[in-house]
């Protein structure tokens, strides 16, 4: 259509048949197609990026003709929307639809009350120029306001179904409109009806021009695109507003400014990476719960999806169950990963004190319900369950899948349990379907694509379980990072770029390269193992329903405390039960072995008797070679023969791995693989003597340290080499034991004798004690324990029940007195009590919370001797409070003293309270002022306190109020020699209060520090007055305060009356340096450093 410039007023422009889209194109005379900014292409295939759009705006802004045309459009907009018939006036609006739920509006302020009363329409010439030519990319100057659209009152049809695609613009669907009500916080509709056109012919970017819509129809709301429904019956109370058509180049985002998926690194399957910032199931300020309920209704699943859902449930319910079911009852503890050293980057599980552990009281339910807490939509939750091998992680993960199959996890539509050994295929290309459908048969075609698309629609209702995450370390060579690789898929999941909104549950060992990447997981949990009571309960359930066998097995276990302590590991507890099963009913004098080596010799000895020739040795070699590569699975072709395979499967040494395309086997447990690997090291003549020593991993190596993945090998190797052949290797291989075994035993003996136990760190020392216990050589044992230092610190080293047992045996054998530091070891109350009860332990330190818990438990049980040992041996010297919890625990200790002895006699006080001489308070500026009043209330109980340090690197800021509270306790602190009040925000008020109370400490105080406070001349003067009375004071530090030369002169004059003072540190930036030098010349005791 040919057209020129319009002439006339605004009504001529409004009633004309000019297409607004053509008017917009007239603004730019350039060929937009040449610049790749053609906005008239199909909406489904075209986008415009931010740079192109900004460039277009700048070119139009610089064109005078374009500015004039836009001014006419702005005037027309003002003319139409300022009609007096509207209930509330509105202004110019530019709306950019960024998504289905985010609409940003821009407006100017509403007219004043006087303007509303006059109802006078402003002329376009009176409008500010900035309103006409405001750029789209500038933020609004005021709050966003949404206008109301005028709609006529027309007859409507109730509950009209959406019409099919219309070819004539005059064909319309009439829908009722209720009274005014907010809709998605972006549109307000007045009373009346509105005409909605659900579909239109393809128009450029959804813009169209409707001329001569009909008499009585002044405005029509046109929406380009089909109106979808959340349920079969469309709700009559709301109108759904959908997002703009999506571009294939920008999946999941309707904004032309959103980065494409190809711009993000390591992005497998970019079409699955949509993101929005709106929380799930969160109502907007103007949205009612009814709207949310309707929009969240799930339609009926397709037949293929239903079929796959039921097959998945049946597969989980068909998983074999047996004695491992009790392993699910292992306690879960919230934990975190921390660096093992200040220099290294390797992380390990944080060691928590026993009483400070935070258990998951609800077990599995609490873990997964925590993952479903209100979160942002499309926000992936990563939960990691860590624990040592044999703690029951895999059994727990399988229990999660069975719980979902039984309907106990209704928040998830699908749960995929994926053992990571199923994914360990280096070089293969992976798709997301391969990852999800790896452990079982995928959906049968042609419904597999339909099932997969259905899963992707609601990733927030998806739970993916990756069991044994450390198995992926076994891939040979550097792992590829391409999106088609397994590592690329896992990177997309763990980095929350793939399947955004799902819940990812990982189980892994705390050591290893892949486990280090779990430090940023949303939730970290640890499997700590059985307590002594849980271990006995496990034995009882194993021998149900025979009561006689239960009592016999428990008697065997209790008579062997070393194996009882090892039963905290569920895998070892089951191994003990299996051996007890063979011993129950025999002679009453039958006992369980006293070592782990004897335990596994007793389990594998009968199996070795009927093994094919060379089967055990060949399997032991495979166990060692696979362990060196961090693997526990092997192919059938790797076994020596078919007879060896049948024997290993029948005897429980190997088990089948379901879910793999090729037939593969795995060792029945990690400990079985470790034991077989130790058998190969002991028998092989290929292992050199020097190479054998590195496998003990007792002394650190500076270059290429040994990767002790098979962490049970050192103890098993020592036990096999030192125990008599009839109880060790001879019971497994018979006469195959050659002279190489004797030679290796001699090498280890020389190595262990040369070790200096006093130089070993805590963890290698415990490993050495375990190896010596397995060896059973009393001469070596005595030689090592005699070299133990008198003070043993295990600070920050985890002490398991077996560690506490072997440590107690070593201390008791040595015959000398020891002091133990057991803080931050996670030692359980049973192990702590056993160590404290030893006569050779003279004193010990432990977490205050652990000690208080032990004291209360022992008192309730009435164990007088142990209670006396706990009270007499416990010490907290020196004590440093670094958190409010430390102050609270210190207060509990004082409470125990008052409960034990209400009298104030020092002889009746707890030694830990009576002997405390140094107390540090370092809580920082936030917690310091809050916790300091609590500390002041218990300070008077520490009558022997000599050093009170209230200085912190981050400032405690107790202030003048804290100084006043502290000064009230000075009469009771008669032994205080050092008082450090540096960096505590003390002013003249606090300094004067302190000076008034200092004479109470005149007989004991030697050092007083007020470094880096806010003391002015008045405070300095008060300190100068009291200085001669402090007859014992030797050092006074008032550096970096705010007093001037006048205050300094007063201190100098008072110093002449104090011959006992040795040093006065007085440098401060508020005093000229020349004055300070002059004062120093007057008295050399003044220090300016």
Short mmCIF file of N, CA and C in Angstrom, two decimals, residues 7 12 25 65 77 111 143 205 225 271 306 366 422 495 543 567 673 701 720 788 889 909 947 992 1055:
data_model
loop_
_atom_site.label_atom_id
_atom_site.label_comp_id
_atom_site.label_asym_id
_atom_site.label_seq_id
_atom_site.Cartn_x
_atom_site.Cartn_y
_atom_site.Cartn_z
N UNK A 7 -1.86 14.06 7.27
CA UNK A 7 -2.20 15.44 7.57
C UNK A 7 -3.47 15.46 8.39
N UNK A 12 -7.56 11.64 12.83
CA UNK A 12 -7.32 11.16 11.47
C UNK A 12 -6.33 10.01 11.47
N UNK A 25 8.46 0.68 10.06
CA UNK A 25 9.51 0.45 9.07
C UNK A 25 9.85 1.70 8.29
N UNK A 65 13.77 12.93 11.25
CA UNK A 65 12.46 12.54 10.76
C UNK A 65 11.87 11.42 11.62
N UNK A 77 -0.69 8.33 21.65
CA UNK A 77 -0.85 7.49 22.85
C UNK A 77 -1.38 8.31 24.02
N UNK A 111 -1.19 11.57 37.43
CA UNK A 111 -1.48 12.99 37.63
C UNK A 111 -1.84 13.29 39.06
N UNK A 143 8.55 4.02 40.23
CA UNK A 143 8.04 2.66 40.39
C UNK A 143 7.21 2.24 39.20
N UNK A 205 6.42 -10.92 14.21
CA UNK A 205 6.67 -10.73 15.64
C UNK A 205 5.39 -10.51 16.41
N UNK A 225 -1.09 -16.68 18.92
CA UNK A 225 -0.67 -17.98 19.45
C UNK A 225 -1.84 -18.68 20.09
N UNK A 271 19.45 -27.82 24.71
CA UNK A 271 18.02 -27.58 24.72
C UNK A 271 17.39 -27.84 26.07
N UNK A 306 3.21 -44.12 31.22
CA UNK A 306 2.64 -44.95 32.28
C UNK A 306 3.27 -46.34 32.27
N UNK A 366 13.98 -36.97 56.20
CA UNK A 366 14.50 -35.62 56.45
C UNK A 366 15.43 -35.16 55.34
N UNK A 422 28.17 -49.08 36.08
CA UNK A 422 27.49 -49.25 34.80
C UNK A 422 27.92 -48.20 33.78
N UNK A 495 27.19 -29.11 37.85
CA UNK A 495 27.27 -27.66 37.76
C UNK A 495 25.91 -27.01 37.57
N UNK A 543 20.65 -63.78 63.28
CA UNK A 543 20.39 -65.15 63.73
C UNK A 543 18.93 -65.38 64.10
N UNK A 567 33.10 -53.82 64.58
CA UNK A 567 31.74 -54.03 64.10
C UNK A 567 30.98 -52.73 63.90
N UNK A 673 38.36 -57.61 48.51
CA UNK A 673 39.36 -57.24 47.51
C UNK A 673 40.67 -56.83 48.18
N UNK A 701 56.13 -39.80 51.64
CA UNK A 701 57.13 -39.64 50.58
C UNK A 701 56.95 -38.27 49.95
N UNK A 720 49.38 -61.39 57.42
CA UNK A 720 49.68 -62.60 56.66
C UNK A 720 51.15 -62.98 56.74
N UNK A 788 56.91 -44.31 72.50
CA UNK A 788 55.85 -43.31 72.42
C UNK A 788 56.17 -42.10 73.28
N UNK A 889 29.51 -23.91 76.64
CA UNK A 889 30.06 -25.15 77.19
C UNK A 889 30.91 -24.88 78.43
N UNK A 909 36.76 -27.76 94.30
CA UNK A 909 36.48 -27.41 92.92
C UNK A 909 36.99 -28.49 91.97
N UNK A 947 45.95 -15.22 83.22
CA UNK A 947 46.07 -14.53 81.93
C UNK A 947 44.68 -14.45 81.30
N UNK A 992 38.03 5.33 82.37
CA UNK A 992 37.81 5.83 83.74
C UNK A 992 37.24 4.75 84.64
N UNK A 1055 54.66 8.45 85.57
CA UNK A 1055 55.65 7.38 85.47
C UNK A 1055 56.83 7.62 86.40
#
